[in-house]
Amino acid sequence: MSQYGRAVGSFRRRSCSDEGEEARPLFSASWRFTLLSMLAVLLANCSVSNTPLHPQTAISDGMLSERQANYDVKHYRLELQVYPARKFLEGAVEMQAVALDSLSVIELDLDPRFEVLTASINNESAQFRTQGGKLMLSGAVVASGSEFETRVSYRGRPYEAENPPWDGGFVWAHTESGEHWIATAVQGRGCDLYWPCKDHISDKPERGADMLITVPSELTAVMNGVLVSQSSNEEGRTTYHWSTKNPISAYHLAVNIGPFRQYELQHNNALSSRAIPVTFYHISDDLEKIERLIKRDFMSQLEFFERTLGPYPWGEEKVGIVEIPYLGMEHQTMNGYGNNFELDPYGFDWLMQHEFSHEWFGNLMTQAESADFWLHEGFANYMQPVYAQQVIGDAGYWSYMWDFYNGMTNCKAVVPDEDVTMDYFDSNDAYYKGSWTLHTLRGLMGEETFWRSVRRLIYDTADPWTLSYPIHPTRRSNGDFVAIASEEYGQDLTWFFDMYLGQAAIPKLIQDRNDEGVSFSWADNSAVEIDIPILVTLDGSSTEYTVPSTGERFSLPPTALLQVDPRVTVFRDFGTTEACVNN
């Protein structure tokens, strides 16, 4: 997901009153009462989809319920009929799963604003009820260890995102020429905003998903994976069948509908026996901007990620990008892009680069729980200054890092001790503190050791170029990365992550200088041992030393000039941000 502080790209969205015929002459006075009554009904109907979300629907992940912990999803099949003019869905969703215990009730997540029409378990009609934002199916008991299938048909008007991507839901927009342009953004609120699912990031369907999206034939529906087929009927509607064989988080199954055209290139890497298609589904007609974004900018980004991290994870499917009517989102093999083709001052499109980094940090390597969110966003965010350093040099790296530092709020730990939902993360600290933690860890461990740790985190091997497609995803916790980094470094680094991510405050380095010299220590972190580089200038000559931060005094003449940590290798309180600016 894009950083909280970034501005949302502009787009044109119509209300219900914009649909239909052009405005007509005013009605006579005798019709005004009737007209006002009809208008009230119309407006009430328009607002149905955006009644407040049920509290359960509004959250995602958190503590997995006992019922949902008792089955493992293997495959989803979504069949959606989308009616843009009415902002309406009709759907049927099949879930294949394995019972990990005997199941008398199968619990799914689905926004209760939808009307459930039918439900079945193993092709037998099932009873269903909504309860606390959940959909409960019951019928014949499913035996432990057996594979079963559920099917739910439903209909309704989905919740509309009011500030996507941060406020999740459907986005019903129009192109400049007035054509329907639709997208979904559900990270943080989950798949249950528009289809029945197990809304928890811990359970990816191992056999992937099939998605059959039916839309008016003048529009195109694009989704994750590869296009299996498209077929039109006599009613002027076309069904697009997309399929992914790879495990995928349920919130990544993203609907994108519009009058799309395709710009495509080919990419080869060390693992691909055939060229990987790089396809941009676009609304814009400006070919010069498209080529600058994809051919010159994005392809360089792709090469950077493969060189730095390892092979693109989904080489048997595609590298997909789709132009959307909001800022952006990291949907697996179909990243949403809405940054108006604007290069930032660092010489590349930051939005494209950030969202694409999630193919590694979030899609291939997925957080175990919401509390591990920084593994997605801290790493993805840090790849921007790393890339800027390669594009324009050290100035790019440090400009990014200093902006990150001064954007922190420091009100809560990035890695909480307790189970949390995605609502816990209400600031950019997972992004920005995550980046500074990685910067300091990189300096502590050294280049080779640091990047070996990162590759093991993502691929479960330090040499991913020896793999072959399909590449198996990893599920990681903060503790997993602590263990990997500690093993690579040769020392237990638990203290390091606790210091930077396990507490709200930025660590404060105390400097004590007197006639005998200088000493350093950490306020409220007395057991931490991070050596501090210092630059000492005496009689016009400069020498760099390393001083322990455990209180030992380093001899220093009173006339010497002292610069602490001249290359800013250690993340600490620099005194330019408040302790907590967002209560």
XYZ file of C-alpha atoms in Angstrom:
583
model
C 0.000 0.000 0.000
C 1.132 3.545 -0.660
C 2.277 5.696 2.238
C -0.396 7.433 4.263
C 1.077 10.859 3.662
C 1.027 10.757 -0.121
C -1.604 12.749 -2.009
C -4.300 10.760 -3.749
C -4.361 11.033 -7.549
C -7.347 12.842 -8.979
C -10.063 11.167 -10.991
C -13.590 11.839 -12.113
C -16.306 10.082 -10.142
C -20.004 10.416 -10.838
C -22.840 10.129 -8.386
C -25.996 8.158 -9.086
C -27.627 11.358 -10.355
C -25.056 11.490 -13.178
C -26.342 8.239 -14.700
C -28.861 8.139 -17.514
C -30.141 10.765 -19.886
C -29.081 14.396 -20.147
C -30.946 17.054 -18.142
C -34.449 17.962 -19.355
C -36.449 21.208 -18.981
C -37.853 21.894 -15.529
C -41.145 20.265 -14.561
C -44.161 22.430 -13.946
C -45.052 23.387 -10.384
C -47.739 20.721 -10.208
C -45.089 18.036 -10.656
C -42.621 19.412 -8.173
C -43.898 17.483 -5.156
C -43.859 14.229 -7.124
C -40.398 15.012 -8.473
C -39.025 15.736 -5.009
C -40.492 12.503 -3.682
C -38.951 10.509 -6.524
C -35.626 12.267 -6.003
C -35.658 11.393 -2.294
C -36.229 7.730 -3.150
C -33.437 7.845 -5.745
C -30.952 9.415 -3.370
C -31.856 6.966 -0.637
C -31.251 4.126 -3.071
C -27.918 5.649 -4.133
C -26.718 5.745 -0.534
C -27.631 2.147 0.251
C -24.184 0.823 -0.656
C -22.406 3.280 1.610
C -24.195 2.747 4.845
C -21.482 2.347 7.502
C -19.570 -0.897 7.399
C -20.313 -3.549 9.970
C -17.437 -3.414 12.527
C -16.408 -6.950 11.630
C -16.314 -6.162 7.916
C -14.343 -2.972 8.525
C -11.376 -4.914 9.916
C -9.159 -7.558 8.401
C -7.005 -10.292 9.933
C -6.527 -10.030 13.691
C -7.239 -13.090 15.819
C -8.302 -16.024 13.650
C -11.606 -17.450 14.885
C -11.698 -21.064 16.042
C -14.081 -22.065 13.255
C -11.900 -20.536 10.551
C -8.737 -21.981 12.080
C -10.262 -25.426 11.531
C -10.020 -25.393 7.740
C -7.360 -24.662 5.128
C -8.401 -23.000 1.848
C -7.093 -24.641 -1.326
C -8.852 -22.771 -4.173
C -11.373 -20.018 -4.884
C -13.586 -19.584 -7.926
C -15.276 -16.185 -8.282
C -18.092 -15.616 -10.752
C -19.126 -11.956 -10.748
C -21.704 -10.157 -12.849
C -20.914 -6.433 -12.638
C -23.555 -3.838 -13.569
C -21.739 -0.482 -13.639
C -24.742 1.803 -14.185
C -26.442 0.386 -11.085
C -23.240 -0.142 -9.105
C -24.508 -3.635 -8.504
C -23.028 -7.122 -8.243
C -24.425 -10.602 -8.653
C -21.978 -13.266 -7.636
C -21.329 -16.911 -6.922
C -18.169 -18.033 -5.124
C -16.874 -21.551 -4.669
C -14.295 -22.380 -2.031
C -12.402 -25.652 -1.905
C -10.798 -26.381 1.453
C -9.577 -29.146 3.751
C -11.138 -29.677 7.184
C -8.489 -29.699 9.910
C -11.115 -30.804 12.433
C -14.705 -31.992 12.270
C -16.869 -29.107 10.965
C -20.537 -28.724 11.769
C -20.495 -25.022 10.839
C -18.343 -23.404 8.142
C -17.620 -19.760 8.827
C -17.001 -17.267 6.022
C -16.629 -13.505 5.964
C -19.026 -11.381 3.894
C -20.293 -7.834 4.227
C -23.873 -8.274 5.549
C -25.157 -5.587 3.174
C -25.251 -8.333 0.520
C -28.303 -10.560 0.138
C -27.316 -14.227 0.241
C -29.484 -16.206 -2.187
C -28.291 -19.807 -1.904
C -25.572 -21.822 -0.204
C -24.318 -25.369 -0.533
C -21.723 -27.680 0.992
C -20.430 -30.437 -1.283
C -23.254 -29.715 -3.755
C -25.892 -30.253 -1.068
C -28.128 -27.365 -0.094
C -26.957 -25.760 3.156
C -28.584 -23.558 5.737
C -27.047 -20.117 6.123
C -27.268 -17.213 8.494
C -25.396 -13.982 9.131
C -24.023 -13.429 12.605
C -21.721 -10.644 13.772
C -20.531 -9.823 10.275
C -19.922 -13.499 9.514
C -21.714 -15.898 7.178
C -22.372 -19.313 8.757
C -23.104 -22.368 6.614
C -24.384 -25.598 8.111
C -25.446 -28.946 6.734
C -23.937 -32.410 6.882
C -20.901 -32.555 9.188
C -17.591 -32.388 7.308
C -15.179 -35.017 8.602
C -11.717 -34.033 9.779
C -9.106 -34.463 7.051
C -11.589 -34.399 4.190
C -11.686 -31.904 1.343
C -14.961 -30.051 0.919
C -16.484 -27.372 -1.280
C -18.821 -24.513 -0.458
C -20.771 -22.371 -2.905
C -22.535 -19.126 -2.069
C -24.616 -17.010 -4.439
C -25.400 -13.438 -3.459
C -26.182 -9.980 -4.778
C -26.084 -6.353 -3.733
C -24.343 -3.009 -3.953
C -20.833 -3.105 -2.486
C -19.424 -0.507 -0.155
C -17.874 2.418 -2.041
C -14.352 3.480 -1.106
C -14.432 7.073 0.101
C -10.655 7.628 0.044
C -9.000 4.733 -1.773
C -6.677 2.978 -1.254
C -6.723 3.779 2.475
C -10.504 3.530 2.750
C -11.263 0.221 1.055
C -14.125 -0.724 -1.217
C -15.353 -0.416 -4.796
C -14.351 2.629 -6.839
C -16.975 3.575 -9.457
C -15.454 6.230 -11.696
C -15.576 7.446 -15.288
C -12.921 8.262 -17.837
C -12.680 11.771 -19.264
C -14.854 10.616 -22.168
C -17.525 9.321 -19.777
C -16.900 5.555 -19.954
C -17.178 3.397 -16.850
C -13.891 2.894 -15.034
C -14.055 0.604 -12.014
C -11.568 -0.836 -9.545
C -11.408 -2.385 -6.098
C -9.136 -1.491 -3.175
C -9.586 -3.746 -0.171
C -6.235 -4.064 1.615
C -6.790 -3.390 5.302
C -10.509 -4.219 5.118
C -10.325 -7.470 3.241
C -11.911 -9.618 0.572
C -15.270 -9.762 2.377
C -16.040 -6.254 1.131
C -17.341 -7.832 -2.073
C -17.156 -11.628 -1.944
C -17.523 -14.429 0.646
C -14.090 -15.587 1.748
C -11.830 -16.425 4.640
C -10.568 -12.924 5.352
C -7.235 -13.698 6.930
C -3.792 -13.252 5.436
C -2.529 -16.466 7.041
C -4.458 -18.657 4.586
C -3.555 -18.382 0.920
C -5.298 -20.866 -1.398
C -2.433 -23.147 -2.412
C -4.019 -23.952 -5.788
C -4.711 -20.328 -6.610
C -7.968 -18.909 -7.921
C -10.193 -18.613 -10.975
C -12.030 -15.352 -11.604
C -14.856 -15.031 -14.139
C -15.919 -11.402 -14.465
C -18.861 -10.475 -16.719
C -19.221 -6.856 -17.859
C -20.841 -4.845 -20.670
C -19.053 -5.771 -23.893
C -17.706 -2.267 -24.478
C -15.593 -2.746 -21.344
C -12.732 -5.085 -20.437
C -12.181 -6.847 -17.119
C -8.580 -7.541 -16.096
C -7.405 -9.421 -13.021
C -4.611 -11.504 -11.586
C -2.870 -14.371 -13.343
C -3.421 -15.194 -17.020
C -6.411 -14.730 -19.294
C -7.861 -18.175 -20.017
C -10.738 -17.087 -22.242
C -13.270 -14.410 -23.072
C -16.752 -14.990 -24.448
C -19.667 -12.710 -25.340
C -23.388 -13.377 -25.212
C -26.396 -12.023 -27.084
C -27.188 -9.625 -24.253
C -24.124 -7.524 -25.022
C -22.045 -8.775 -22.114
C -18.612 -10.405 -22.089
C -17.105 -12.819 -19.570
C -13.362 -12.699 -18.919
C -11.893 -15.800 -17.282
C -8.651 -15.117 -15.427
C -6.727 -17.765 -13.514
C -3.717 -17.981 -11.236
C -2.165 -21.275 -10.187
C 0.006 -19.618 -7.553
C -0.975 -19.132 -3.916
C -2.415 -15.649 -3.505
C -3.754 -13.561 -0.627
C -7.509 -13.165 -0.913
C -7.372 -9.352 -0.800
C -5.235 -9.418 -3.969
C -8.111 -10.697 -6.116
C -8.802 -7.260 -7.542
C -11.466 -6.302 -10.065
C -10.432 -3.771 -12.729
C -12.939 -2.768 -15.411
C -12.667 -0.152 -18.120
C -12.114 0.569 -21.825
C -8.556 -0.733 -21.521
C -5.969 -0.921 -24.261
C -2.718 -2.881 -23.968
C 0.898 -1.849 -24.185
C 3.138 -4.916 -23.960
C 6.832 -5.686 -23.788
C 8.722 -8.931 -23.169
C 11.193 -9.710 -20.400
C 13.634 -12.560 -19.945
C 15.362 -13.445 -16.706
C 17.628 -16.212 -15.457
C 14.710 -18.550 -14.661
C 12.323 -18.022 -17.563
C 12.405 -20.521 -20.389
C 10.141 -18.175 -22.348
C 9.700 -14.421 -22.325
C 7.588 -13.006 -19.501
C 4.926 -10.589 -20.800
C 5.021 -7.122 -19.266
C 1.546 -5.752 -19.950
C 0.174 -2.295 -19.133
C -3.623 -2.023 -19.365
C -4.177 1.687 -19.868
C -6.886 4.317 -20.201
C -4.561 7.091 -21.320
C -3.973 7.690 -25.042
C -0.623 9.419 -24.546
C 1.778 6.852 -26.028
C 4.822 9.007 -25.256
C 4.002 9.011 -21.526
C 3.215 5.294 -21.591
C 6.533 4.426 -23.224
C 8.437 6.664 -20.817
C 6.729 5.000 -17.846
C 6.963 1.364 -18.968
C 9.790 1.031 -21.469
C 12.282 3.430 -19.909
C 11.330 3.664 -16.225
C 9.546 0.479 -15.199
C 11.802 -1.944 -17.090
C 14.804 -0.420 -15.293
C 12.992 -0.910 -11.985
C 12.305 -4.560 -12.835
C 15.978 -5.162 -13.594
C 16.963 -3.440 -10.327
C 14.692 -5.657 -8.226
C 15.888 -8.842 -9.909
C 19.531 -7.816 -9.549
C 19.165 -6.767 -5.904
C 16.661 -9.296 -4.565
C 16.189 -12.148 -7.011
C 14.009 -13.359 -9.897
C 10.531 -11.962 -10.486
C 8.281 -14.338 -8.514
C 5.494 -15.007 -11.038
C 7.383 -15.696 -14.268
C 4.877 -18.285 -15.481
C 2.088 -15.716 -15.484
C 2.802 -12.047 -16.214
C 4.069 -8.719 -15.006
C 0.766 -6.832 -15.025
C 0.024 -3.158 -14.458
C -3.383 -1.547 -14.803
C -4.309 2.133 -14.828
C -6.804 2.740 -12.030
C -8.917 5.681 -10.790
C -7.052 5.994 -7.484
C -3.407 6.213 -6.451
C -2.190 2.608 -6.410
C -2.225 -0.896 -4.925
C 0.056 -3.954 -4.991
C -2.204 -6.635 -6.438
C -0.250 -9.778 -7.340
C 0.599 -9.837 -11.085
C -1.755 -6.863 -11.632
C -0.452 -3.796 -9.826
C -2.770 -0.809 -9.816
C -1.276 2.470 -11.053
C -2.829 5.939 -10.783
C 0.057 8.408 -10.433
C -0.668 10.378 -13.613
C 2.647 9.444 -15.277
C 4.575 11.870 -13.085
C 8.258 11.291 -12.368
C 9.259 12.412 -8.899
C 12.392 14.537 -8.239
C 14.487 11.376 -7.969
C 14.106 10.536 -11.646
C 11.598 7.687 -11.448
C 7.930 7.047 -10.681
C 7.887 6.426 -6.913
C 4.366 4.947 -6.952
C 5.176 2.378 -9.620
C 8.406 1.437 -7.856
C 6.796 1.111 -4.434
C 3.820 -0.989 -5.499
C 5.960 -3.255 -7.670
C 8.325 -3.942 -4.770
C 5.403 -5.666 -3.067
C 5.654 -8.529 -5.555
C 8.573 -9.538 -3.325
C 7.596 -7.938 0.012
C 3.965 -8.882 0.536
C 3.103 -11.204 -2.332
C 5.985 -13.711 -2.425
C 6.933 -13.166 1.222
C 3.732 -12.558 3.183
C 3.381 -11.401 6.780
C 2.282 -14.121 9.174
C -0.038 -11.799 11.114
C -1.034 -8.144 11.096
C 1.582 -7.461 13.776
C 4.244 -8.275 11.155
C 3.030 -5.559 8.764
C 6.424 -3.844 8.688
C 7.841 -6.796 6.759
C 5.684 -5.665 3.842
C 5.902 -1.906 4.096
C 9.221 -1.270 5.828
C 11.113 -3.287 3.229
C 9.100 -1.977 0.265
C 9.582 1.578 1.494
C 13.328 1.104 1.995
C 13.766 -0.067 -1.592
C 12.956 3.483 -2.740
C 16.038 5.219 -1.274
C 18.126 2.209 -2.314
C 16.897 2.650 -5.891
C 17.240 6.457 -5.764
C 20.880 5.982 -4.767
C 21.438 3.960 -7.931
C 19.565 6.443 -10.123
C 20.999 9.783 -8.926
C 23.485 8.935 -6.170
C 23.797 9.502 -2.429
C 21.732 12.707 -2.478
C 18.687 10.703 -3.524
C 19.193 8.155 -0.777
C 19.603 10.712 1.992
C 16.811 12.980 0.805
C 14.421 10.041 1.044
C 15.736 8.918 4.417
C 15.528 12.370 5.990
C 11.952 12.792 4.772
C 11.136 9.414 6.306
C 12.676 10.387 9.620
C 10.709 13.606 9.908
C 7.457 11.848 8.989
C 7.437 9.547 12.042
C 4.831 9.914 14.780
C 6.400 7.592 17.410
C 3.119 6.907 19.217
C 3.152 3.118 19.280
C 5.478 0.204 18.648
C 5.788 -0.899 15.031
C 5.771 -4.546 16.169
C 3.197 -4.857 18.966
C 3.288 -7.662 21.522
C -0.418 -8.414 21.185
C -2.570 -9.674 18.311
C -3.841 -6.724 16.287
C -5.929 -6.032 13.200
C -4.802 -3.821 10.353
C -6.572 -0.893 12.057
C -3.638 -0.764 14.500
C -1.477 0.892 11.834
C -2.712 4.461 11.641
C 0.531 6.197 10.696
C 3.554 5.754 8.437
C 5.795 4.394 11.198
C 5.763 0.833 9.831
C 7.136 2.316 6.592
C 9.517 4.927 7.947
C 10.833 3.290 11.128
C 11.074 0.079 9.170
C 13.290 1.809 6.615
C 15.576 3.366 9.238
C 15.832 0.045 11.069
C 16.923 -1.655 7.854
C 19.385 1.150 7.116
C 21.064 0.665 10.500
C 20.947 -3.132 10.233
C 22.605 -2.950 6.826
C 25.442 -0.881 8.277
C 25.798 -3.221 11.244
C 25.798 -6.449 9.216
C 27.587 -5.305 6.071
C 26.320 -5.406 2.481
C 26.726 -9.081 1.636
C 25.376 -10.403 4.943
C 22.419 -8.019 4.946
C 21.227 -8.872 1.443
C 21.731 -12.599 2.077
C 19.340 -12.223 5.020
C 16.801 -10.385 2.871
C 16.880 -13.065 0.166
C 16.429 -15.810 2.740
C 13.463 -13.914 4.152
C 11.829 -13.734 0.715
C 12.824 -16.963 -1.025
C 13.963 -19.172 1.866
C 17.365 -19.350 0.178
C 20.260 -16.917 -0.119
C 20.738 -17.927 -3.778
C 17.316 -17.613 -5.443
C 18.807 -17.714 -8.939
C 19.168 -21.491 -8.510
C 15.375 -21.875 -8.174
C 12.919 -22.672 -10.948
C 9.335 -21.626 -11.554
C 6.936 -21.903 -9.812
C 8.633 -20.247 -6.824
C 7.013 -21.235 -3.543
C 5.864 -18.273 -1.389
C 7.032 -17.827 2.184
C 5.027 -16.798 5.250
C 7.124 -14.826 7.706
C 6.869 -13.196 11.106
C 9.089 -10.544 12.635
C 10.593 -13.331 14.738
C 11.494 -15.237 11.580
C 13.493 -12.325 10.242
C 15.182 -11.774 13.612
C 16.270 -15.435 13.554
C 17.507 -15.249 9.944
C 19.442 -12.019 10.499
C 20.935 -13.326 13.747
C 22.094 -16.511 12.076
C 23.687 -14.650 9.168
C 25.339 -12.110 11.492
C 26.530 -14.713 13.979
C 25.009 -12.986 17.030
C 21.533 -12.757 18.524
C 19.964 -9.532 17.236
C 16.745 -9.668 19.254
C 17.862 -6.605 21.223
C 18.297 -4.657 17.995
C 14.737 -5.200 16.742
C 13.267 -4.698 20.210
C 15.077 -1.363 20.463
C 13.839 0.017 17.145
C 10.524 -1.710 16.474
C 9.342 -2.967 19.867
C 8.905 0.432 21.514
C 7.232 3.674 20.470
C 10.058 6.124 21.154
C 13.072 6.580 18.928
C 16.183 5.518 20.898
C 18.057 8.496 22.365
C 21.855 8.489 22.383
C 23.323 10.347 25.381
C 26.635 12.112 24.816
C 28.718 13.110 27.867
C 31.850 15.125 27.166
C 34.234 16.626 29.742
C 37.931 17.449 29.993
C 38.785 13.745 30.131
C 36.972 12.761 26.976
C 33.578 11.652 25.711
C 31.255 8.739 26.463
C 28.010 7.494 24.929
C 25.055 5.566 26.309
C 21.464 4.832 25.357
C 18.697 6.356 27.459
C 16.312 3.598 28.617
C 18.313 1.048 26.581
C 21.379 0.562 28.775
C 22.080 -3.003 27.640
C 22.362 -2.080 23.941
C 25.817 -2.342 22.410
C 26.058 -0.371 19.186
C 29.448 1.138 18.463
C 29.283 4.798 17.471
C 31.586 6.193 14.754
C 33.099 9.582 15.640
C 35.247 11.953 13.598
C 37.855 13.815 15.679
C 39.597 16.868 14.217
C 42.685 18.170 16.041
C 45.274 20.617 14.712
C 43.738 20.404 11.232
C 43.967 16.613 11.041
C 40.870 14.362 11.137
C 40.731 10.798 12.377
C 37.739 8.456 12.656
C 37.302 6.201 15.696
C 34.669 3.786 16.944
C 33.384 4.268 20.480
C 31.236 1.811 22.499
C 27.820 3.110 23.566
C 27.944 1.478 26.989
C 29.392 4.422 28.938
C 33.156 3.884 28.540
C 35.020 7.180 28.260
C 37.101 7.843 25.165
C 40.049 10.165 25.747
C 39.620 13.404 23.862
C 41.568 16.696 24.134
C 39.360 19.647 25.117
C 40.345 21.509 21.929
C 39.339 18.703 19.569
C 36.359 19.114 17.254
C 33.958 16.186 17.463
C 31.440 14.945 14.894
C 29.275 12.034 16.028
C 28.352 9.403 13.431
C 29.384 11.499 10.413
C 27.824 9.132 7.834
C 24.621 8.669 9.899
C 24.934 4.898 10.160
C 22.926 4.655 13.409
C 19.206 5.387 13.713
C 18.584 7.499 16.795
C 16.707 10.540 18.035
C 18.170 13.445 16.075
C 16.016 15.953 17.933
C 13.985 17.124 14.923
C 10.776 15.221 15.635
C 8.504 15.186 18.671
C 8.111 12.166 20.929
C 4.536 11.613 19.801
C 2.722 13.950 17.463
C -0.374 11.856 16.850
C -2.253 10.816 19.989
